[in-house]
Coordinates of C-alpha atoms and ligand atoms in Angstrom, one line a residue:
M8 CA 4.1 -41.3 -55.8
K9 CA 1.0 -40.2 -54.1
N10 CA -2.5 -41.2 -55.2
D11 CA -3.4 -37.4 -55.5
Q12 CA -0.6 -36.9 -57.9
I13 CA -1.8 -39.8 -60.1
A14 CA -5.2 -38.4 -60.0
E15 CA -3.9 -34.9 -60.9
C16 CA -2.3 -36.6 -64.1
F17 CA -5.9 -38.0 -65.2
E18 CA -7.5 -34.6 -64.3
Q19 CA -4.9 -32.9 -66.6
L20 CA -5.3 -35.4 -69.1
A21 CA -9.1 -35.0 -69.2
D22 CA -8.8 -31.1 -69.5
L23 CA -6.2 -31.3 -72.2
L24 CA -8.3 -34.0 -74.0
E25 CA -11.5 -31.9 -73.7
I26 CA -9.8 -28.8 -75.0
H27 CA -8.5 -31.0 -77.8
G28 CA -12.0 -31.9 -78.7
A29 CA -11.8 -35.6 -77.7
N30 CA -14.6 -38.0 -77.2
P31 CA -16.7 -36.9 -74.2
F32 CA -16.8 -40.5 -72.9
R33 CA -13.1 -40.9 -72.9
V34 CA -12.8 -37.6 -71.0
R35 CA -15.4 -38.7 -68.5
A36 CA -13.6 -42.1 -68.0
Y37 CA -10.4 -40.0 -67.0
R38 CA -12.4 -37.8 -64.6
N39 CA -14.0 -40.8 -62.9
A40 CA -10.7 -42.5 -62.5
A41 CA -9.2 -39.4 -60.9
R42 CA -12.1 -39.3 -58.5
T43 CA -11.7 -43.1 -57.8
I44 CA -7.9 -42.8 -57.3
S45 CA -7.9 -39.8 -54.9
A46 CA -10.7 -41.4 -52.8
T47 CA -8.7 -44.8 -52.5
A48 CA -7.1 -45.1 -49.1
D49 CA -4.3 -47.6 -50.2
S50 CA -1.4 -46.2 -52.0
L51 CA -1.6 -47.2 -55.7
S52 CA 2.1 -47.0 -56.1
E53 CA 2.4 -49.6 -53.3
L54 CA -0.3 -51.7 -54.7
A55 CA 1.1 -51.6 -58.1
A56 CA 4.5 -52.6 -56.9
T57 CA 3.1 -55.7 -55.1
G58 CA 1.3 -56.9 -58.2
F59 CA -2.2 -56.1 -57.1
D60 CA -4.7 -56.2 -59.9
L61 CA -5.7 -52.5 -60.3
T62 CA -8.7 -53.4 -62.4
E63 CA -10.4 -54.5 -59.1
L64 CA -10.8 -50.8 -58.3
P65 CA -14.1 -49.4 -59.4
G66 CA -14.1 -47.7 -62.6
I67 CA -10.6 -48.8 -63.6
G68 CA -10.3 -51.1 -66.6
K69 CA -7.4 -52.8 -68.2
D70 CA -6.4 -49.7 -70.2
L71 CA -6.5 -47.4 -67.2
A72 CA -4.7 -49.9 -65.0
H73 CA -1.9 -49.9 -67.6
Q74 CA -1.7 -46.2 -67.7
I75 CA -1.4 -46.1 -63.8
Q76 CA 1.3 -48.6 -64.0
E77 CA 3.0 -46.3 -66.5
I78 CA 2.7 -43.3 -64.1
V79 CA 4.0 -45.0 -61.1
S80 CA 6.9 -46.6 -62.8
T81 CA 8.1 -43.7 -65.1
G82 CA 6.7 -40.9 -63.1
E83 CA 5.1 -39.6 -66.2
H84 CA 2.3 -40.3 -68.7
A85 CA 3.5 -40.3 -72.3
Q86 CA 0.3 -39.1 -73.8
L87 CA -0.2 -36.3 -71.3
E88 CA 3.4 -35.2 -72.0
E89 CA 2.7 -35.3 -75.7
L90 CA -0.6 -33.3 -75.3
K91 CA 1.3 -30.7 -73.2
T92 CA 3.6 -30.1 -76.1
R93 CA 0.7 -29.3 -78.4
I94 CA -1.4 -27.3 -76.0
P95 CA 0.6 -24.5 -74.2
A96 CA 0.7 -24.4 -70.4
G97 CA -0.9 -20.9 -70.7
V98 CA -4.0 -22.5 -72.1
L99 CA -4.7 -24.6 -69.0
D100 CA -4.2 -21.4 -66.9
M101 CA -7.5 -20.2 -68.5
L102 CA -9.4 -22.9 -66.6
R103 CA -8.6 -21.0 -63.4
I104 CA -11.1 -18.2 -64.4
P105 CA -14.5 -18.9 -62.8
G106 CA -17.1 -20.0 -65.2
V107 CA -14.6 -21.0 -67.8
G108 CA -14.2 -24.7 -68.4
P109 CA -12.6 -26.8 -71.1
K110 CA -15.2 -26.2 -73.6
K111 CA -14.8 -22.4 -73.6
V112 CA -11.0 -22.7 -73.5
S113 CA -11.2 -25.0 -76.4
V114 CA -12.9 -22.3 -78.4
F115 CA -10.4 -19.6 -77.3
F116 CA -7.6 -21.9 -78.2
N117 CA -8.8 -23.6 -81.5
E118 CA -10.7 -20.6 -82.9
L119 CA -8.9 -17.5 -81.7
H120 CA -5.5 -19.3 -81.3
L121 CA -5.1 -17.7 -77.8
T122 CA -2.4 -19.5 -75.7
S123 CA -2.1 -17.4 -72.5
L124 CA -4.2 -15.3 -69.9
P125 CA -2.6 -12.0 -71.2
E126 CA -3.7 -12.9 -74.7
L127 CA -7.1 -13.8 -73.6
K128 CA -7.3 -10.5 -71.7
A129 CA -6.4 -8.6 -74.8
A130 CA -9.0 -10.3 -76.8
A131 CA -11.6 -9.8 -74.3
E132 CA -10.8 -6.1 -74.1
A133 CA -11.0 -5.9 -77.8
G134 CA -14.5 -7.4 -77.7
R135 CA -13.4 -10.4 -79.7
L136 CA -15.0 -13.1 -77.2
A137 CA -18.3 -11.6 -77.6
E138 CA -18.4 -12.2 -81.2
L139 CA -17.7 -15.9 -80.9
R140 CA -20.8 -18.3 -81.2
G141 CA -22.2 -19.2 -78.1
F142 CA -20.7 -16.3 -76.2
G143 CA -22.1 -12.9 -75.3
R144 CA -21.0 -9.5 -73.7
K145 CA -21.9 -11.0 -70.2
T146 CA -19.4 -13.8 -70.5
E147 CA -16.8 -11.4 -71.9
Q148 CA -17.4 -9.0 -69.0
S149 CA -17.2 -11.8 -66.4
I150 CA -13.9 -13.0 -67.9
L151 CA -12.4 -9.4 -67.8
Q152 CA -13.5 -9.1 -64.0
N153 CA -11.8 -12.3 -63.0
I154 CA -8.9 -12.6 -65.3
D155 CA -6.4 -10.7 -63.1
A156 CA -7.0 -12.8 -60.0
A157 CA -6.6 -16.0 -62.3
T158 CA -3.3 -14.5 -63.6
S159 CA -1.8 -13.9 -60.3
A160 CA -3.0 -17.3 -59.0
A161 CA -1.7 -19.2 -62.0
S162 CA 1.8 -18.8 -61.0
R163 CA 1.1 -20.1 -57.5
I164 CA 0.4 -23.7 -56.3
S165 CA -1.8 -24.8 -53.4
I166 CA -0.4 -25.6 -50.0
A167 CA -1.3 -29.3 -50.7
E168 CA 0.7 -29.6 -53.7
A169 CA 3.6 -27.8 -52.2
M170 CA 3.7 -30.0 -49.0
A171 CA 3.3 -33.2 -51.1
A172 CA 6.4 -32.3 -53.3
C173 CA 8.4 -31.0 -50.4
D174 CA 7.6 -34.1 -48.1
V175 CA 9.0 -36.5 -50.8
I176 CA 12.1 -34.5 -51.6
V177 CA 12.9 -33.8 -48.0
S178 CA 12.4 -37.3 -47.0
D179 CA 14.7 -38.5 -50.0
L180 CA 17.5 -36.0 -49.3
S181 CA 17.5 -36.8 -45.5
R182 CA 18.1 -40.4 -46.2
L183 CA 21.3 -39.5 -48.1
P184 CA 24.7 -40.4 -46.6
G185 CA 26.4 -37.1 -45.8
V186 CA 23.2 -35.1 -45.4
T187 CA 22.5 -34.5 -41.8
Q188 CA 19.3 -32.5 -42.1
A189 CA 16.9 -31.6 -44.9
V190 CA 13.6 -29.4 -44.3
A191 CA 11.2 -27.3 -46.1
A192 CA 11.4 -23.6 -45.6
G193 CA 9.8 -20.6 -47.5
S194 CA 6.1 -20.0 -47.6
C195 CA 5.5 -23.9 -47.4
R196 CA 6.8 -23.9 -43.9
R197 CA 4.8 -20.9 -43.1
R198 CA 1.7 -22.8 -44.4
R199 CA 0.7 -20.1 -46.6
E200 CA -2.4 -21.3 -48.6
T201 CA -0.4 -21.0 -51.8
C202 CA 3.4 -21.1 -52.7
G203 CA 5.2 -19.3 -55.5
D204 CA 8.1 -21.7 -55.3
L205 CA 9.4 -24.3 -53.0
D206 CA 12.4 -23.8 -50.8
I207 CA 14.4 -26.8 -49.3
L208 CA 17.4 -26.3 -46.8
A209 CA 19.8 -29.2 -46.3
T210 CA 23.0 -29.5 -44.0
S211 CA 25.9 -31.3 -45.5
D212 CA 29.8 -30.9 -45.5
D213 CA 29.6 -31.6 -49.3
P214 CA 26.8 -29.7 -51.0
S215 CA 27.2 -31.7 -54.3
V216 CA 25.8 -34.8 -52.5
P217 CA 22.2 -33.4 -52.0
M218 CA 22.6 -31.3 -55.3
N219 CA 23.4 -34.3 -57.4
S220 CA 20.7 -36.3 -55.9
L221 CA 18.2 -33.5 -56.4
A222 CA 19.1 -33.2 -60.1
K223 CA 18.3 -36.8 -60.7
H224 CA 15.2 -36.9 -58.6
S225 CA 12.0 -38.4 -60.1
L226 CA 10.0 -35.3 -59.4
V227 CA 12.8 -33.1 -61.0
K228 CA 12.5 -32.1 -64.7
E229 CA 15.5 -30.0 -65.1
V230 CA 18.2 -28.0 -63.4
L231 CA 17.7 -24.3 -64.0
Q232 CA 20.7 -22.9 -62.0
Q233 CA 23.5 -24.4 -60.1
G234 CA 25.9 -22.6 -57.7
D235 CA 28.3 -23.9 -54.9
T236 CA 25.6 -23.9 -52.2
R237 CA 22.6 -23.2 -54.2
Q238 CA 20.6 -24.8 -56.9
R239 CA 17.4 -24.1 -58.5
V240 CA 15.4 -26.8 -60.3
R241 CA 12.0 -27.1 -62.1
L242 CA 9.7 -30.1 -61.2
H243 CA 7.7 -32.0 -63.8
S244 CA 4.6 -30.1 -62.4
G245 CA 6.2 -26.9 -63.5
V246 CA 6.8 -25.4 -60.1
E247 CA 10.4 -24.4 -59.3
M248 CA 12.4 -25.3 -56.2
D249 CA 15.3 -23.7 -54.4
L250 CA 17.8 -25.9 -52.6
R251 CA 20.3 -24.4 -50.4
V252 CA 23.0 -26.3 -48.6
V253 CA 24.8 -25.0 -45.5
P254 CA 27.1 -26.3 -42.8
A255 CA 25.4 -27.5 -39.6
E256 CA 26.5 -24.6 -37.5
S257 CA 24.6 -22.3 -39.8
F258 CA 21.4 -24.4 -40.0
G259 CA 19.2 -22.3 -37.5
A260 CA 20.2 -19.0 -39.2
A261 CA 19.7 -20.4 -42.7
L262 CA 16.4 -21.9 -41.7
Q263 CA 15.2 -18.6 -40.1
Y264 CA 16.3 -16.7 -43.2
F265 CA 14.8 -18.8 -45.8
T266 CA 11.6 -19.3 -43.9
G267 CA 10.8 -15.7 -44.1
S268 CA 8.6 -14.0 -44.6
R269 CA 10.7 -11.2 -45.9
E270 CA 8.7 -8.7 -43.9
H271 CA 9.2 -10.7 -40.7
N272 CA 12.8 -10.9 -41.3
V273 CA 13.2 -7.2 -41.9
V274 CA 12.1 -6.6 -38.3
V275 CA 14.4 -9.4 -36.9
R276 CA 17.4 -7.8 -38.8
G277 CA 16.4 -4.4 -37.5
R278 CA 16.3 -5.7 -33.8
A279 CA 19.6 -7.2 -34.3
K280 CA 21.0 -3.8 -35.4
E281 CA 19.7 -2.0 -32.4
L282 CA 21.7 -4.5 -30.3
G283 CA 24.8 -4.0 -32.5
L284 CA 24.5 -7.4 -34.1
K285 CA 24.3 -8.6 -37.7
V286 CA 21.9 -11.5 -38.9
N287 CA 22.2 -13.2 -42.1
E288 CA 21.7 -16.7 -43.5
Y289 CA 25.0 -17.9 -41.8
G290 CA 24.5 -16.9 -38.2
V291 CA 24.1 -13.9 -35.7
F292 CA 27.4 -11.8 -35.6
R293 CA 28.9 -9.4 -33.3
G294 CA 31.7 -7.9 -35.5
D295 CA 33.2 -11.2 -37.0
L296 CA 32.3 -13.2 -34.1
A297 CA 29.3 -15.8 -34.7
I298 CA 27.2 -15.7 -31.5
A299 CA 24.5 -18.0 -32.8
G300 CA 23.4 -20.0 -35.8
R301 CA 23.0 -23.7 -35.1
T302 CA 19.3 -23.6 -34.1
E303 CA 16.5 -21.1 -34.7
E304 CA 15.9 -20.8 -31.0
D305 CA 19.6 -19.5 -30.5
V306 CA 19.1 -17.1 -33.3
Y307 CA 15.9 -15.6 -31.9
A308 CA 17.4 -15.7 -28.4
A309 CA 20.4 -13.8 -29.7
V310 CA 18.1 -10.9 -30.7
G311 CA 16.2 -11.0 -27.6
L312 CA 13.1 -12.9 -28.9
P313 CA 11.5 -16.1 -28.0
W314 CA 11.2 -18.7 -31.0
I315 CA 8.2 -17.8 -33.1
A316 CA 6.3 -20.5 -34.9
P317 CA 6.7 -20.3 -38.7
E318 CA 2.9 -19.7 -39.3
L319 CA 3.1 -16.5 -37.5
R320 CA 6.2 -15.0 -39.3
E321 CA 4.3 -12.4 -41.3
N322 CA 4.9 -9.2 -39.4
R323 CA 1.4 -9.1 -38.3
R324 CA 1.2 -9.3 -34.5
E325 CA 4.0 -11.8 -33.7
F326 CA 6.4 -9.2 -32.3
E327 CA 3.9 -7.4 -30.2
W328 CA 2.9 -10.9 -28.7
A329 CA 6.6 -11.9 -28.3
D330 CA 7.4 -8.5 -26.5
A331 CA 4.4 -9.0 -24.1
G332 CA 5.3 -12.6 -23.5
C333 CA 2.0 -13.9 -24.8
L334 CA 2.8 -15.8 -28.0
P335 CA -0.1 -18.1 -28.5
E336 CA 0.5 -21.8 -28.1
L337 CA -0.9 -22.8 -31.3
V338 CA -3.5 -25.6 -32.0
S339 CA -2.0 -28.8 -33.4
L340 CA -3.3 -31.8 -35.3
E341 CA -3.3 -33.9 -32.3
D342 CA -5.5 -31.7 -30.5
I343 CA -8.6 -32.4 -32.7
Q344 CA -11.3 -34.7 -31.3
G345 CA -14.1 -34.2 -33.8
D346 CA -14.9 -33.6 -37.6
L347 CA -18.2 -31.9 -38.0
H348 CA -18.5 -31.5 -41.8
L349 CA -18.6 -34.7 -43.9
H350 CA -20.7 -36.3 -46.6
T351 CA -21.8 -39.8 -47.3
T352 CA -23.4 -41.6 -50.4
A353 CA -26.6 -40.0 -49.3
S354 CA -25.5 -36.9 -51.1
D355 CA -22.3 -36.7 -53.1
G356 CA -19.9 -38.6 -50.9
M357 CA -18.1 -41.9 -52.0
A358 CA -18.6 -43.8 -48.8
G359 CA -21.5 -44.9 -46.6
I360 CA -22.2 -43.7 -42.9
E361 CA -20.6 -46.7 -41.2
E362 CA -17.5 -46.6 -43.4
M363 CA -17.0 -42.9 -42.9
A364 CA -17.5 -43.4 -39.0
L365 CA -14.9 -46.2 -39.1
A366 CA -12.5 -44.1 -41.0
A367 CA -12.8 -41.3 -38.6
K368 CA -12.4 -43.6 -35.6
A369 CA -9.3 -45.1 -37.2
R370 CA -7.9 -41.5 -37.3
N371 CA -8.5 -41.3 -33.6
L372 CA -11.5 -39.0 -33.8
R373 CA -13.9 -39.3 -31.0
Y374 CA -17.0 -37.8 -32.8
I375 CA -18.3 -36.7 -36.1
A376 CA -21.3 -35.0 -37.7
I377 CA -22.7 -36.3 -40.9
T378 CA -23.7 -33.3 -42.9
D379 CA -25.0 -34.2 -46.3
H380 CA -26.2 -31.6 -48.7
S381 CA -29.8 -30.2 -48.7
K382 CA -32.0 -30.4 -51.8
R383 CA -30.9 -27.1 -53.6
V384 CA -27.7 -28.8 -54.4
S385 CA -29.4 -31.1 -56.8
M386 CA -26.2 -31.8 -58.7
A387 CA -25.0 -33.4 -55.4
N388 CA -28.2 -35.4 -55.0
G389 CA -29.1 -33.0 -51.9
L390 CA -31.6 -34.2 -49.4
D391 CA -35.3 -32.9 -49.1
S392 CA -37.1 -33.2 -45.6
D393 CA -38.2 -36.7 -46.0
R394 CA -34.9 -38.1 -47.4
L395 CA -33.0 -36.3 -44.7
R396 CA -35.3 -37.8 -41.9
A397 CA -34.8 -41.2 -43.4
H398 CA -30.9 -40.6 -43.6
W399 CA -31.0 -39.5 -39.9
D400 CA -32.7 -42.8 -39.1
H401 CA -29.9 -44.7 -40.8
I402 CA -27.4 -42.7 -39.0
R403 CA -29.0 -43.6 -35.6
E404 CA -28.9 -47.1 -36.4
V405 CA -25.2 -47.0 -37.2
R406 CA -24.6 -44.9 -34.0
D407 CA -26.1 -47.9 -32.1
R408 CA -24.0 -50.4 -33.8
V409 CA -20.6 -48.7 -33.9
S410 CA -18.6 -48.1 -30.8
G411 CA -15.8 -45.8 -29.9
I412 CA -17.0 -42.9 -31.9
Q413 CA -20.0 -40.6 -31.5
I414 CA -22.1 -39.6 -34.5
L415 CA -24.2 -36.5 -34.8
C416 CA -27.1 -36.2 -37.2
G417 CA -26.3 -33.0 -39.2
I418 CA -26.9 -31.2 -42.4
E419 CA -25.2 -28.9 -44.6
C420 CA -28.1 -26.5 -45.4
D421 CA -28.0 -24.1 -48.4
I422 CA -28.8 -20.5 -47.8
L423 CA -30.9 -19.7 -50.8
E424 CA -30.6 -16.9 -53.1
D425 CA -33.7 -15.2 -51.7
A426 CA -32.4 -15.2 -48.1
T427 CA -34.4 -18.2 -46.9
L428 CA -33.0 -21.6 -45.8
D429 CA -33.4 -24.7 -48.0
L430 CA -35.1 -26.7 -45.2
P431 CA -38.0 -25.9 -42.9
D432 CA -37.4 -24.9 -39.3
D433 CA -39.2 -27.9 -37.9
V434 CA -36.7 -30.1 -39.8
L435 CA -33.6 -28.1 -38.7
A436 CA -34.9 -28.3 -35.1
E437 CA -34.6 -32.1 -35.2
A438 CA -30.8 -31.8 -36.3
D439 CA -28.0 -32.2 -33.7
W440 CA -25.9 -29.8 -35.8
V441 CA -26.8 -27.4 -38.7
I442 CA -24.1 -25.9 -41.0
A443 CA -25.5 -23.1 -43.1
V444 CA -23.7 -22.3 -46.4
L445 CA -23.8 -20.2 -49.5
H446 CA -23.3 -22.4 -52.7
Y447 CA -25.3 -20.5 -55.3
G448 CA -25.7 -16.8 -56.2
L449 CA -22.2 -16.0 -54.9
R450 CA -22.1 -13.0 -57.3
Q451 CA -25.0 -11.3 -55.7
P452 CA -24.4 -7.7 -54.5
R453 CA -23.1 -7.5 -50.9
A454 CA -26.5 -6.3 -49.5
Q455 CA -28.2 -9.4 -50.6
I456 CA -25.2 -11.6 -49.6
M457 CA -25.5 -10.1 -46.0
K458 CA -29.2 -10.5 -45.9
R459 CA -28.7 -14.2 -46.6
L460 CA -25.9 -14.6 -44.0
M461 CA -28.0 -12.7 -41.4
C462 CA -30.8 -14.9 -42.2
A463 CA -28.7 -18.0 -41.3
V464 CA -27.1 -16.5 -38.3
T465 CA -30.2 -15.4 -36.7
N466 CA -32.1 -18.7 -37.3
P467 CA -32.4 -20.5 -34.1
H468 CA -31.2 -23.8 -35.4
V469 CA -28.1 -22.7 -37.3
D470 CA -25.0 -23.8 -35.4
I471 CA -22.3 -22.7 -37.8
I472 CA -21.7 -20.9 -41.1
G473 CA -19.7 -23.3 -43.3
H474 CA -17.0 -22.1 -45.7
P475 CA -18.4 -18.6 -45.1
T476 CA -17.2 -16.8 -48.3
G477 CA -17.5 -19.6 -50.8
R478 CA -14.1 -18.7 -52.5
L479 CA -12.0 -21.3 -54.1
V480 CA -8.3 -20.6 -53.6
G481 CA -6.8 -19.2 -56.9
R482 CA -10.0 -20.1 -58.8
R483 CA -13.0 -18.1 -57.7
E484 CA -13.4 -15.0 -55.5
G485 CA -15.5 -15.3 -52.5
A486 CA -18.9 -13.7 -52.2
D487 CA -18.7 -9.9 -51.3
V488 CA -19.0 -10.6 -47.6
N489 CA -18.8 -7.8 -45.0
M490 CA -16.8 -10.0 -42.8
L491 CA -16.7 -7.9 -39.7
E492 CA -20.4 -7.4 -39.7
L493 CA -20.8 -11.2 -40.2
L494 CA -18.6 -11.9 -37.3
R495 CA -20.2 -9.6 -35.0
A496 CA -23.7 -11.0 -35.8
A497 CA -22.2 -14.5 -35.2
A498 CA -20.9 -13.5 -31.8
D499 CA -24.2 -12.0 -30.9
N500 CA -26.0 -15.0 -32.0
R501 CA -23.7 -17.6 -30.6
V502 CA -23.0 -19.0 -34.1
M503 CA -19.7 -20.7 -34.8
M504 CA -17.4 -20.2 -37.8
E505 CA -15.8 -22.9 -39.9
I506 CA -12.4 -23.1 -41.3
N507 CA -12.8 -25.5 -44.0
A508 CA -9.6 -27.5 -44.3
H509 CA -9.9 -28.3 -48.0
P510 CA -6.8 -26.8 -49.6
K511 CA -9.1 -25.5 -52.4
R512 CA -11.3 -23.6 -49.9
L513 CA -9.3 -22.9 -46.6
D514 CA -12.2 -20.7 -45.8
L515 CA -12.2 -18.7 -43.3
D516 CA -8.8 -17.3 -44.3
D517 CA -6.2 -16.5 -41.8
I518 CA -7.0 -12.9 -41.4
S519 CA -10.8 -13.5 -40.8
A520 CA -10.2 -16.5 -38.6
A521 CA -7.9 -14.1 -36.3
A522 CA -10.8 -11.5 -36.4
A523 CA -13.1 -14.3 -35.3
K524 CA -10.9 -15.3 -32.4
D525 CA -10.7 -11.5 -31.3
L526 CA -14.5 -11.7 -31.0
G527 CA -14.5 -14.8 -29.0
I528 CA -16.3 -17.0 -31.7
P529 CA -15.6 -20.6 -31.4
I530 CA -14.0 -21.8 -34.5
V531 CA -14.4 -25.2 -36.0
I532 CA -11.9 -26.9 -38.4
S533 CA -13.6 -29.3 -40.6
T534 CA -12.5 -31.5 -43.5
D535 CA -15.7 -31.6 -45.7
S536 CA -14.6 -35.1 -46.4
H537 CA -16.4 -36.8 -49.3
S538 CA -14.5 -40.2 -48.9
V539 CA -12.5 -42.0 -46.4
T540 CA -9.3 -40.3 -47.5
G541 CA -11.0 -36.8 -47.2
F542 CA -9.7 -36.6 -43.7
D543 CA -6.2 -36.2 -44.9
V544 CA -6.8 -32.4 -45.5
L545 CA -7.2 -31.6 -41.7
Q546 CA -3.6 -30.6 -41.6
F547 CA -4.2 -27.7 -44.0
G548 CA -7.0 -26.4 -41.9
I549 CA -4.7 -26.7 -38.9
G550 CA -2.1 -24.6 -40.9
Q551 CA -4.7 -22.0 -41.6
A552 CA -5.7 -21.9 -37.9
R553 CA -2.0 -21.6 -36.7
R554 CA -1.5 -18.6 -39.1
A555 CA -4.5 -16.9 -37.5
G556 CA -2.9 -17.6 -34.1
L557 CA -5.5 -19.9 -32.8
T558 CA -4.8 -22.0 -29.7
K559 CA -6.4 -25.3 -28.8
D560 CA -8.9 -23.3 -26.6
D561 CA -10.2 -21.3 -29.6
V562 CA -11.0 -24.4 -31.7
A563 CA -14.3 -25.9 -30.6
N564 CA -13.7 -29.3 -32.0
T565 CA -10.6 -29.9 -29.7
K566 CA -12.9 -30.3 -26.9
P567 CA -14.7 -33.5 -25.7
L568 CA -18.1 -33.9 -27.3
K569 CA -20.0 -33.1 -24.0
E570 CA -18.2 -29.9 -23.6
F571 CA -18.5 -29.0 -27.3
L572 CA -22.2 -29.3 -27.2
T573 CA -22.6 -26.7 -24.4
L574 CA -21.2 -24.3 -26.9
L575 CA -24.2 -24.7 -29.3
K576 CA -26.9 -22.1 -29.2
S577 CA -29.5 -24.7 -29.5
D578 CA -29.3 -28.0 -27.7
Ligands
LIG617 P1 6.5 -17.6 -52.1 O1 7.8 -18.4 -52.7 O2 6.3 -16.4 -53.2 O3 5.4 -18.4 -51.8 O4 7.1 -17.0 -50.8 P2 8.4 -17.3 -50.0 O5 8.2 -16.6 -48.6 O6 8.7 -18.6 -50.0 O7 9.5 -16.4 -50.8 P3 10.8 -16.9 -51.6 O8 10.8 -18.2 -52.1 O9 11.1 -15.8 -52.5 O10 12.0 -16.8 -50.4 C1 12.0 -17.7 -49.3 C2 12.3 -16.9 -48.1 O11 13.8 -16.5 -48.3 C3 11.7 -15.5 -48.0 O12 10.6 -15.6 -47.2 C4 12.7 -14.7 -47.3 C5 14.1 -15.3 -47.8 N1 14.7 -14.5 -48.9 C6 14.9 -14.9 -50.2 N2 15.4 -14.0 -50.8 C7 15.7 -12.9 -50.2 C8 16.2 -11.7 -50.3 O13 16.6 -11.4 -51.4 N3 16.2 -10.8 -49.2 C9 15.7 -11.3 -48.1 N4 15.8 -10.5 -47.1 N5 15.1 -12.4 -47.9 C10 15.1 -13.2 -48.9
LIG618 CA1 9.1 -19.9 -51.8
LIG619 CA1 12.5 -19.4 -53.4

């Protein structure tokens, strides 16, 4: 079990306890534990197995250590499961609505007995929320505005959660005798930012081998459907998974079919038809004769196409590129040389400058920028001019001491609601790297949002716009950004654009990142790490970049530092 999964247990426990009206100190203890656990580099599962004393971790006492033991050894937390039986899953879905936390949800559940998003919507439409103590028309209106997005998001999980579950199951199935291959397909393989369900494909001469094993897997709660070659299960997390088992000679065809997208496959089948061929999950056929099927390359070749990377299979531009022989060679994880958005204990990070630098170096990064928050983000202990200058002095000291990685003095500077920057120009001028971001006032009207972004883009010291829309995947709509106008201004002013790799952000999204590329804007994929494990999310940013069709050349932090610096507007 991964640390993130253990942390998620405690987060859920904290949410449920808070909705239940538990002691706030207890709730906070679970939230702190979740934070500690997800920031711990070593696997708690492994530590626990080797008899390591978990109470040595910060914020983990005897009781929590015991609970971690329980989770890693049984895959479950008894109290969490018990609370889940008392509080329906639909109640937790309400937490996806922006501005709605456990306290409000508690009122909806305990006073109005609402148990799902549709029920909450009906109550809001009937004006029943505004009548509650501590609520008003404004809250009710805001809930109504956001509830549909929350409803459609509630049924999908993040790519991070999807990949974590698929990785474990794929690796366990692959190890079974009699199973020759097991891989993830569907939207997870295409690296969509969210997945509706998970799709796994295995090859075996005896489908009952992988199916019996999946039915008993520790992540699996129950089998929903079982056929000869297909099984559908529900995981403990609630997400459903399809397993299909095919013979090895159909693997490529099945992988192509179940990777999708449907829209991409419609075009592939149409092209096959024009050639007098038929494509299905078993192979490519001329009449009854199978002419391809063992590998995806063969399947695409049989219909006159080069192999197309899964991330591009959305029927956007991949066929046009394939026909013109100019499918992009997509950027990959190994291409990344620097990480230009990360936090330390100077603001809301969990590790110091040197610790972060060494962690980055251990991941083969050649350079980083330390970009703590500016003062507006007081909740995160953001820096004013004096503290920032002192922080940069510390960074320079570390820079002199640590070899093998270069460290830039940066800042994540807020773009304030009144369209000014949170730090004066003379301070920004001293930075090696300035990220400008929107954090507050995301609901301002488009004109004001654009005025703020333009103020940042035209500032001579701003190098990049970080997480440009401020959206949180499935939880919060981004600001009302006129993306094309922003990108044009960025191109004109030599400002870069960030793909924030955190699976909760993935901002720019794939479509906007593709538009940025078209305008020749250098894109930087950044982790926004708040701890030494934060670098793990880089893969999700890479997935998003690949969906946007970005090559190594389009991504500025694939370049050696010297070359990267020549791309900045200020040097
Ligand atoms: P999701 O689960 O909503 O995130 O998206 P996908 O793309 O994983 O969709 P899913 O799980 O329904 O199906 C996986 C792939 O299998 C899909 O991309 C295309 C293929 N597929 C599944 N069912 C059908 C079908 O009835 N017709 C066709 N043409 N393709 C299908
Ligand atoms: Ca799926
Ligand atoms: Ca499916």
